[in-house]
Short mmCIF file of C-alpha atoms and ligand atoms in Angstrom, two decimals:
data_model
loop_
_atom_site.label_atom_id
_atom_site.label_comp_id
_atom_site.label_asym_id
_atom_site.label_seq_id
_atom_site.Cartn_x
_atom_site.Cartn_y
_atom_site.Cartn_z
CA UNK A 1 42.90 -14.01 29.50
CA UNK A 2 42.67 -10.30 30.23
CA UNK A 3 39.61 -8.11 29.64
CA UNK A 4 39.64 -6.39 26.25
CA UNK A 5 37.24 -4.36 24.09
CA UNK A 6 35.95 -5.51 20.69
CA UNK A 7 37.90 -3.85 17.87
CA UNK A 8 34.76 -3.91 15.68
CA UNK A 9 32.12 -2.42 18.01
CA UNK A 10 34.12 -1.24 21.07
CA UNK A 11 31.99 -3.16 23.59
CA UNK A 12 33.69 -5.11 26.43
CA UNK A 13 34.40 -8.79 25.88
CA UNK A 14 33.80 -11.26 28.72
CA UNK A 15 37.07 -12.91 29.73
CA UNK A 16 36.11 -16.40 28.53
CA UNK A 17 34.73 -15.25 25.15
CA UNK A 18 36.43 -15.71 21.80
CA UNK A 19 33.70 -13.90 19.89
CA UNK A 20 32.19 -10.53 20.79
CA UNK A 21 28.70 -11.23 22.12
CA UNK A 22 27.41 -7.89 20.75
CA UNK A 23 28.49 -8.14 17.11
CA UNK A 24 29.98 -11.61 16.62
CA UNK A 25 33.50 -10.35 15.80
CA UNK A 26 36.15 -13.05 16.55
CA UNK A 27 38.26 -10.75 18.75
CA UNK A 28 40.30 -13.64 20.21
CA UNK A 29 39.88 -15.81 17.10
CA UNK A 30 42.34 -16.77 14.38
CA UNK A 31 43.22 -14.54 11.45
CA UNK A 32 41.14 -16.82 9.21
CA UNK A 33 38.07 -16.24 11.41
CA UNK A 34 38.67 -12.50 11.33
CA UNK A 35 38.98 -12.59 7.54
CA UNK A 36 35.74 -14.58 7.29
CA UNK A 37 33.96 -11.96 9.38
CA UNK A 38 35.22 -9.18 7.07
CA UNK A 39 34.24 -11.20 4.02
CA UNK A 40 30.70 -11.75 5.32
CA UNK A 41 30.33 -7.99 5.77
CA UNK A 42 31.63 -7.27 2.26
CA UNK A 43 29.23 -9.85 0.77
CA UNK A 44 26.23 -8.41 2.60
CA UNK A 45 27.21 -4.88 1.58
CA UNK A 46 27.40 -6.04 -2.03
CA UNK A 47 23.90 -7.58 -1.81
CA UNK A 48 22.52 -4.31 -0.41
CA UNK A 49 24.22 -2.31 -3.16
CA UNK A 50 22.91 -4.62 -5.91
CA UNK A 51 19.41 -4.45 -4.44
CA UNK A 52 19.53 -0.66 -4.35
CA UNK A 53 20.66 -0.64 -7.99
CA UNK A 54 17.65 -2.77 -9.00
CA UNK A 55 15.30 -0.47 -7.07
CA UNK A 56 16.94 2.44 -8.90
CA UNK A 57 16.17 0.79 -12.24
CA UNK A 58 12.48 0.77 -11.25
CA UNK A 59 12.74 4.48 -10.52
CA UNK A 60 14.33 5.18 -13.91
CA UNK A 61 11.62 3.11 -15.62
CA UNK A 62 8.95 5.14 -13.79
CA UNK A 63 10.53 8.40 -14.97
CA UNK A 64 10.57 7.08 -18.57
CA UNK A 65 6.89 6.04 -18.32
CA UNK A 66 6.09 9.45 -16.81
CA UNK A 67 8.01 11.26 -19.56
CA UNK A 68 6.25 9.36 -22.36
CA UNK A 69 2.82 10.06 -20.85
CA UNK A 70 3.56 13.73 -20.32
CA UNK A 71 4.86 14.17 -23.89
CA UNK A 72 1.80 12.43 -25.37
CA UNK A 73 -0.53 14.24 -22.97
CA UNK A 74 0.95 17.64 -23.78
CA UNK A 75 0.63 16.97 -27.51
CA UNK A 76 -3.01 15.84 -27.22
CA UNK A 77 -4.09 18.65 -24.92
CA UNK A 78 -2.23 21.67 -26.27
CA UNK A 79 -1.15 20.92 -29.84
CA UNK A 80 -3.55 18.50 -31.56
CA UNK A 81 -6.66 20.72 -31.30
CA UNK A 82 -8.78 17.54 -31.32
CA UNK A 83 -11.64 17.56 -28.80
CA UNK A 84 -11.66 13.77 -28.40
CA UNK A 85 -7.91 13.59 -27.88
CA UNK A 86 -8.17 16.38 -25.28
CA UNK A 87 -9.62 14.11 -22.62
CA UNK A 88 -7.14 11.29 -23.43
CA UNK A 89 -4.43 13.91 -23.10
CA UNK A 90 -5.63 14.94 -19.63
CA UNK A 91 -5.63 11.26 -18.59
CA UNK A 92 -2.09 10.86 -19.94
CA UNK A 93 -0.92 13.95 -18.03
CA UNK A 94 -2.44 12.63 -14.80
CA UNK A 95 -0.82 9.24 -15.43
CA UNK A 96 2.53 10.95 -15.93
CA UNK A 97 2.19 12.92 -12.69
CA UNK A 98 1.22 9.77 -10.76
CA UNK A 99 4.31 7.95 -12.11
CA UNK A 100 6.53 10.85 -11.00
CA UNK A 101 4.88 10.72 -7.57
CA UNK A 102 5.56 6.97 -7.42
CA UNK A 103 9.23 7.51 -8.40
CA UNK A 104 9.62 9.98 -5.50
CA UNK A 105 7.84 7.49 -3.24
CA UNK A 106 10.28 4.73 -4.32
CA UNK A 107 13.11 7.01 -3.25
CA UNK A 108 11.71 7.41 0.29
CA UNK A 109 9.99 4.06 0.84
CA UNK A 110 11.33 1.57 -1.76
CA UNK A 111 9.01 -1.35 -0.96
CA UNK A 112 5.67 0.47 -0.81
CA UNK A 113 6.67 2.85 -3.60
CA UNK A 114 7.42 0.05 -6.06
CA UNK A 115 4.23 -1.77 -5.10
CA UNK A 116 2.08 1.34 -5.51
CA UNK A 117 3.58 1.93 -8.96
CA UNK A 118 3.05 -1.73 -9.90
CA UNK A 119 -0.61 -1.69 -8.84
CA UNK A 120 -1.16 1.59 -10.70
CA UNK A 121 0.44 0.15 -13.83
CA UNK A 122 -1.77 -2.97 -13.59
CA UNK A 123 -4.90 -0.82 -13.25
CA UNK A 124 -3.82 1.13 -16.36
CA UNK A 125 -3.52 -2.15 -18.31
CA UNK A 126 -6.94 -3.29 -17.06
CA UNK A 127 -8.55 0.02 -18.07
CA UNK A 128 -6.98 -0.20 -21.54
CA UNK A 129 -8.15 -3.81 -21.88
CA UNK A 130 -11.73 -2.90 -20.93
CA UNK A 131 -11.86 -0.30 -23.69
CA UNK A 132 -10.09 -2.56 -26.19
CA UNK A 133 -9.42 -6.22 -25.17
CA UNK A 134 -6.85 -6.58 -27.98
CA UNK A 135 -4.65 -4.02 -26.21
CA UNK A 136 -3.48 -6.75 -23.79
CA UNK A 137 -1.34 -8.23 -26.58
CA UNK A 138 0.04 -5.03 -28.05
CA UNK A 139 3.65 -4.58 -26.96
CA UNK A 140 3.43 -7.82 -24.97
CA UNK A 141 7.22 -8.27 -24.83
CA UNK A 142 7.72 -4.79 -23.41
CA UNK A 143 4.99 -5.48 -20.87
CA UNK A 144 6.70 -8.69 -19.76
CA UNK A 145 9.94 -6.73 -19.30
CA UNK A 146 8.12 -4.08 -17.25
CA UNK A 147 6.49 -6.75 -15.05
CA UNK A 148 9.93 -8.32 -14.57
CA UNK A 149 11.47 -5.01 -13.50
CA UNK A 150 8.63 -4.43 -11.02
CA UNK A 151 8.87 -7.91 -9.46
CA UNK A 152 12.68 -7.71 -9.27
CA UNK A 153 12.26 -4.28 -7.69
CA UNK A 154 9.89 -5.60 -5.00
CA UNK A 155 12.23 -8.49 -4.14
CA UNK A 156 15.26 -6.19 -4.16
CA UNK A 157 13.55 -3.68 -1.87
CA UNK A 158 12.88 -6.54 0.58
CA UNK A 159 16.51 -7.75 0.30
CA UNK A 160 17.86 -4.25 0.90
CA UNK A 161 15.88 -4.00 4.15
CA UNK A 162 16.81 -7.52 5.31
CA UNK A 163 20.56 -7.26 4.69
CA UNK A 164 20.77 -3.70 6.00
CA UNK A 165 19.26 -5.01 9.26
CA UNK A 166 21.81 -7.84 9.40
CA UNK A 167 24.66 -5.37 8.82
CA UNK A 168 23.24 -3.15 11.56
CA UNK A 169 23.23 -6.15 13.95
CA UNK A 170 26.93 -6.64 13.11
CA UNK A 171 27.42 -2.97 14.04
CA UNK A 172 28.43 -2.00 10.53
CA UNK A 173 27.41 1.40 9.26
CA UNK B 1 32.64 -16.08 39.62
CA UNK B 2 30.21 -16.71 36.77
CA UNK B 3 29.23 -20.04 38.41
CA UNK B 4 27.57 -18.18 41.29
CA UNK B 5 24.85 -16.74 39.05
CA UNK B 6 21.49 -18.58 38.97
CA UNK B 7 20.89 -21.04 36.13
CA UNK B 8 17.86 -19.17 34.74
CA UNK B 9 20.10 -16.31 33.64
CA UNK B 10 21.84 -18.56 31.15
CA UNK B 11 20.84 -20.25 27.95
CA UNK B 12 22.74 -22.73 25.82
CA UNK B 13 24.15 -21.86 22.42
CA UNK B 14 22.35 -24.03 19.89
CA UNK B 15 25.51 -24.80 17.94
CA UNK B 16 28.24 -25.39 20.55
CA UNK B 17 26.05 -25.96 23.66
CA UNK B 18 28.15 -23.53 25.73
CA UNK B 19 26.45 -21.44 28.42
CA UNK B 20 25.69 -17.89 27.30
CA UNK B 21 23.95 -15.00 29.09
CA UNK B 22 20.18 -14.95 28.57
CA UNK B 23 19.25 -13.03 25.41
CA UNK B 24 22.80 -13.03 24.00
CA UNK B 25 23.16 -11.70 20.46
CA UNK B 26 26.19 -13.73 19.36
CA UNK B 27 27.71 -16.79 21.04
CA UNK B 28 30.97 -15.78 22.71
CA UNK B 29 32.36 -19.29 22.23
CA UNK B 30 31.59 -20.05 18.55
CA UNK B 31 30.33 -16.69 17.17
CA UNK B 32 26.99 -17.99 15.87
CA UNK B 33 24.05 -15.56 15.87
CA UNK B 34 21.48 -16.36 18.59
CA UNK B 35 18.55 -18.15 16.95
CA UNK B 36 15.90 -17.03 19.46
CA UNK B 37 16.71 -13.35 18.89
CA UNK B 38 16.80 -13.99 15.17
CA UNK B 39 13.38 -15.62 15.46
CA UNK B 40 12.00 -12.41 16.89
CA UNK B 41 13.35 -10.56 13.86
CA UNK B 42 11.97 -13.24 11.53
CA UNK B 43 8.62 -12.89 13.32
CA UNK B 44 8.47 -9.15 12.66
CA UNK B 45 9.50 -9.75 9.03
CA UNK B 46 6.85 -12.48 8.88
CA UNK B 47 4.26 -10.07 10.28
CA UNK B 48 5.06 -7.51 7.57
CA UNK B 49 4.91 -10.25 4.95
CA UNK B 50 1.45 -11.29 6.19
CA UNK B 51 0.27 -7.65 6.15
CA UNK B 52 1.47 -7.34 2.56
CA UNK B 53 -0.25 -10.59 1.55
CA UNK B 54 -3.47 -9.37 3.16
CA UNK B 55 -3.30 -6.09 1.18
CA UNK B 56 -2.47 -7.79 -2.11
CA UNK B 57 -5.24 -10.35 -1.63
CA UNK B 58 -7.76 -7.58 -1.00
CA UNK B 59 -6.62 -5.44 -3.94
CA UNK B 60 -6.64 -8.33 -6.40
CA UNK B 61 -10.04 -9.60 -5.34
CA UNK B 62 -11.46 -6.07 -5.63
CA UNK B 63 -9.83 -5.50 -9.04
CA UNK B 64 -11.16 -8.86 -10.24
CA UNK B 65 -14.68 -8.01 -9.03
CA UNK B 66 -14.42 -4.58 -10.71
CA UNK B 67 -13.40 -6.16 -14.03
CA UNK B 68 -16.41 -8.49 -13.90
CA UNK B 69 -18.59 -5.52 -12.94
CA UNK B 70 -17.68 -3.63 -16.14
CA UNK B 71 -19.15 -6.47 -18.22
CA UNK B 72 -22.43 -6.62 -16.31
CA UNK B 73 -25.36 -4.65 -17.65
CA UNK B 74 -26.54 -2.08 -15.11
CA UNK B 75 -30.02 -2.95 -13.84
CA UNK B 76 -31.51 -2.64 -10.37
CA UNK B 77 -30.95 -6.33 -9.70
CA UNK B 78 -27.29 -6.29 -10.77
CA UNK B 79 -26.59 -3.10 -8.79
CA UNK B 80 -28.02 -4.76 -5.67
CA UNK B 81 -26.01 -7.94 -6.31
CA UNK B 82 -22.76 -6.05 -6.95
CA UNK B 83 -23.23 -3.80 -3.89
CA UNK B 84 -23.86 -6.77 -1.62
CA UNK B 85 -20.92 -8.67 -3.14
CA UNK B 86 -18.52 -5.82 -2.43
CA UNK B 87 -19.96 -5.46 1.08
CA UNK B 88 -19.33 -9.17 1.71
CA UNK B 89 -15.74 -8.94 0.39
CA UNK B 90 -15.04 -5.95 2.69
CA UNK B 91 -16.69 -7.64 5.68
CA UNK B 92 -14.76 -10.89 5.20
CA UNK B 93 -11.47 -8.98 5.18
CA UNK B 94 -12.52 -6.79 8.12
CA UNK B 95 -13.48 -9.84 10.21
CA UNK B 96 -10.08 -11.41 9.50
CA UNK B 97 -8.49 -8.32 11.11
CA UNK B 98 -11.20 -7.28 13.58
CA UNK B 99 -9.17 -4.44 15.14
CA UNK B 100 -10.55 -2.15 12.40
CA UNK B 101 -13.94 -2.36 14.14
CA UNK B 102 -12.37 -0.54 17.11
CA UNK B 103 -12.35 2.55 14.88
CA UNK B 104 -16.15 2.57 15.25
CA UNK B 105 -16.28 2.44 19.04
CA UNK B 106 -15.49 6.08 19.72
CA UNK B 107 -18.33 8.38 20.72
CA UNK B 108 -18.89 11.04 18.04
CA UNK B 109 -19.48 14.66 19.04
CA UNK B 110 -21.93 17.12 17.52
CA UNK B 111 -19.68 19.97 16.32
CA UNK B 112 -17.38 17.77 14.20
CA UNK B 113 -20.42 16.01 12.75
CA UNK B 114 -21.92 19.34 11.66
CA UNK B 115 -18.59 20.37 10.13
CA UNK B 116 -18.25 17.05 8.30
CA UNK B 117 -21.82 17.20 6.96
CA UNK B 118 -21.31 20.76 5.70
CA UNK B 119 -17.89 20.08 4.14
CA UNK B 120 -18.90 16.92 2.31
CA UNK B 121 -22.17 18.37 1.04
CA UNK B 122 -20.06 21.08 -0.59
CA UNK B 123 -17.62 18.54 -2.09
CA UNK B 124 -20.65 16.66 -3.45
CA UNK B 125 -21.89 19.81 -5.20
CA UNK B 126 -18.40 20.61 -6.58
CA UNK B 127 -17.82 17.10 -7.91
CA UNK B 128 -21.28 17.00 -9.52
CA UNK B 129 -20.57 20.13 -11.58
CA UNK B 130 -16.99 19.14 -12.36
CA UNK B 131 -18.08 15.59 -13.25
CA UNK B 132 -21.00 16.69 -15.42
CA UNK B 133 -18.76 19.10 -17.30
CA UNK B 134 -16.17 16.41 -17.94
CA UNK B 135 -18.74 13.76 -18.90
CA UNK B 136 -20.31 16.02 -21.47
CA UNK B 137 -16.88 16.72 -22.90
CA UNK B 138 -15.97 13.05 -22.82
CA UNK B 139 -19.09 11.27 -24.02
CA UNK B 140 -21.23 14.17 -25.30
CA UNK B 141 -23.85 12.96 -22.85
CA UNK B 142 -24.37 12.98 -19.14
CA UNK B 143 -24.22 9.88 -16.97
CA UNK B 144 -26.78 9.43 -14.23
CA UNK B 145 -26.46 7.34 -11.10
CA UNK B 146 -30.25 7.12 -11.14
CA UNK B 147 -30.72 5.01 -14.33
CA UNK B 148 -30.80 1.58 -12.65
CA UNK B 149 -33.28 2.77 -10.03
CA UNK B 150 -36.09 4.26 -12.16
CA UNK B 151 -37.59 0.78 -12.60
CA UNK B 152 -38.19 0.57 -8.83
CA UNK B 153 -41.00 1.92 -6.71
CA UNK B 154 -38.83 4.38 -4.77
CA UNK B 155 -35.96 5.42 -7.07
CA UNK B 156 -34.43 8.05 -4.77
CA UNK B 157 -34.58 5.84 -1.68
CA UNK B 158 -32.90 2.87 -3.37
CA UNK B 159 -30.33 5.10 -5.07
CA UNK B 160 -29.41 6.60 -1.70
CA UNK B 161 -29.17 3.13 -0.17
CA UNK B 162 -26.93 1.59 -2.84
CA UNK B 163 -24.95 4.63 -4.00
CA UNK B 164 -24.57 6.46 -0.68
CA UNK B 165 -25.13 4.20 2.35
CA UNK B 166 -23.35 1.04 1.14
CA UNK B 167 -20.15 2.70 -0.19
CA UNK B 168 -19.96 5.00 2.85
CA UNK B 169 -20.00 2.12 5.31
CA UNK B 170 -17.89 -0.45 3.49
CA UNK B 171 -15.36 1.73 1.66
CA UNK B 172 -14.58 3.52 4.93
CA UNK B 173 -14.27 0.22 6.79
CA UNK B 174 -11.88 -0.98 4.08
CA UNK B 175 -9.72 1.96 3.04
CA UNK B 176 -9.69 4.03 6.24
CA UNK B 177 -9.92 0.81 8.26
CA UNK B 178 -7.91 -2.31 7.45
CA UNK B 179 -6.11 -1.04 4.33
CA UNK B 180 -4.79 1.92 6.33
CA UNK B 181 -3.88 -0.28 9.33
CA UNK B 182 -1.93 -2.78 7.23
CA UNK B 183 -0.09 -0.09 5.27
CA UNK B 184 0.83 1.67 8.50
CA UNK B 185 2.38 -1.53 9.89
CA UNK B 186 4.29 -2.16 6.66
CA UNK B 187 5.53 1.33 5.80
CA UNK B 188 4.62 3.87 8.46
CA UNK B 189 2.11 6.69 8.77
CA UNK B 190 3.01 8.77 5.73
CA UNK B 191 2.90 5.88 3.28
CA UNK B 192 -0.35 4.70 4.87
CA UNK B 193 -2.01 8.10 4.33
CA UNK B 194 -0.94 8.36 0.68
CA UNK B 195 -1.17 4.65 -0.09
CA UNK B 196 -4.70 4.12 1.23
CA UNK B 197 -5.94 7.30 -0.49
CA UNK B 198 -4.28 6.33 -3.77
CA UNK B 199 -5.72 2.80 -3.66
CA UNK B 200 -9.17 4.15 -2.84
CA UNK B 201 -8.99 6.40 -5.89
CA UNK B 202 -7.63 3.62 -8.12
CA UNK B 203 -10.46 1.18 -7.41
CA UNK B 204 -12.89 3.71 -8.87
CA UNK B 205 -11.34 2.76 -12.20
CA UNK B 206 -11.08 6.18 -13.80
CA UNK B 207 -7.85 8.07 -14.41
CA UNK B 208 -9.63 11.42 -14.79
CA UNK B 209 -11.42 10.92 -11.45
CA UNK B 210 -8.05 10.69 -9.68
CA UNK B 211 -8.08 14.52 -9.79
CA UNK B 212 -10.80 14.73 -7.15
CA UNK B 213 -10.79 11.22 -5.66
CA UNK B 214 -7.24 11.47 -4.27
CA UNK B 215 -7.85 14.79 -2.42
CA UNK B 216 -11.27 13.47 -1.31
CA UNK B 217 -9.66 10.35 0.15
CA UNK B 218 -6.81 12.35 1.71
CA UNK B 219 -9.39 14.47 3.52
CA UNK B 220 -11.19 11.36 4.81
CA UNK B 221 -7.87 9.81 5.89
CA UNK B 222 -6.90 13.02 7.67
CA UNK B 223 -10.19 12.98 9.61
CA UNK B 224 -9.68 9.32 10.53
CA UNK B 225 -6.16 10.03 11.75
CA UNK B 226 -7.09 13.14 13.77
CA UNK B 227 -10.21 11.63 15.36
CA UNK B 228 -9.16 7.98 15.62
CA UNK B 229 -12.59 7.08 14.27
CA UNK B 230 -14.03 6.11 10.89
CA UNK B 231 -17.51 7.22 12.01
CA UNK B 232 -16.99 10.79 10.81
CA UNK B 233 -15.64 9.45 7.50
CA UNK B 234 -18.76 7.32 7.03
CA UNK B 235 -21.00 10.33 7.67
CA UNK B 236 -18.95 12.54 5.35
CA UNK B 237 -18.72 9.92 2.62
CA UNK B 238 -22.49 9.40 2.86
CA UNK B 239 -23.19 13.16 2.63
CA UNK B 240 -20.93 13.50 -0.40
CA UNK B 241 -22.49 10.59 -2.31
CA UNK B 242 -26.02 11.51 -1.20
CA UNK B 243 -25.54 15.06 -2.49
CA UNK B 244 -24.32 13.74 -5.84
CA UNK B 245 -27.30 11.37 -6.08
CA UNK B 246 -29.83 13.99 -5.04
CA UNK B 247 -28.50 16.59 -7.52
CA UNK B 248 -28.67 13.90 -10.19
CA UNK B 249 -32.26 13.12 -9.22
CA UNK B 250 -33.25 16.79 -9.05
CA UNK B 251 -31.72 17.55 -12.46
CA UNK B 252 -34.03 15.01 -14.12
CA UNK B 253 -37.16 16.20 -12.33
ZN1 ZN C 301 31.86 -6.36 18.95
#
């Protein structure tokens, strides 16, 4: 066998090798093996894309939560004229700003961003429950959905990192 | 030609048992990914996973303790118990990752100490006036850190011990120590700076207080990062809390 370069990653193949030792591409393999290699890459790319979509859904949820808080906060602070609502309004505005910050964080650092937002959301629920224990059960279905989105987001962020690394080891951009 | 090379430069592929160069990424004969290299990757993923578990364990234990704390009536005895409980929680976590104690080994110099004392005395004064203003707006009354300590023989001394000394030592050890270290390993410097400051502010359980607690924590984190020591942070944190307590005490006099 003559010396050749890998058509996937351009590194030199040793003369006795069927597979590229750098990226695993079956350079001297059968067409079926080459197809399998391509299919593995496509599958991993799809997993990464799906994971990124789920992380995106966390981001959208954070923007919705931020928007709701900012609308309520603005109403309480500037429009209601109620002194007691004023302070709740300030808290809502801060909450909204923190959620926006978390959404930006998710964009840069998916895993830590989603976790920070999740912990913040949990603390908000705890604070509400301390003031009024019955608040735990109000909108319980929505809360379960939110928890689900957060947990899916954390797992997806991990998957995105893991499969991106595997693709990188197969020299795929 | 390949047969001339010493045996130690080869390892066997786990799947097809063919000889492959030491540290190969993929087997040239069967195409399988090299397990031992993969194990290294799994180890680093495992390390991150264990850092995350450590952080989550700490946060949930602290949140749980804080929830219980809100249902306990504030007396001198309960304040002492709660302070010591939090100190034990922080110490247990710090001992599990003892490298955070290295942040205490550095010799502190005089000029930075003076700067830190001055800066954090000023932040203490600012937060007292901001906090009093907000509390009066919020509850139509002012809250005092001193209440639980009036029943004791030396109110100011005990207040300083449990409101200034304890939090300064243990919150710095936790949030600028192991929380920061773990976050840095998981997500890098920037996330560690923001994440540890944000968590520090969150465990004070007040949304309004985020306004000054986040910048306060960012300043302490900045000092820890620049100096490589949490000693300055402990001094600063103490000065801040001590100023708040003293102004509280003086206002009642
Ligand atoms: Zn290759």
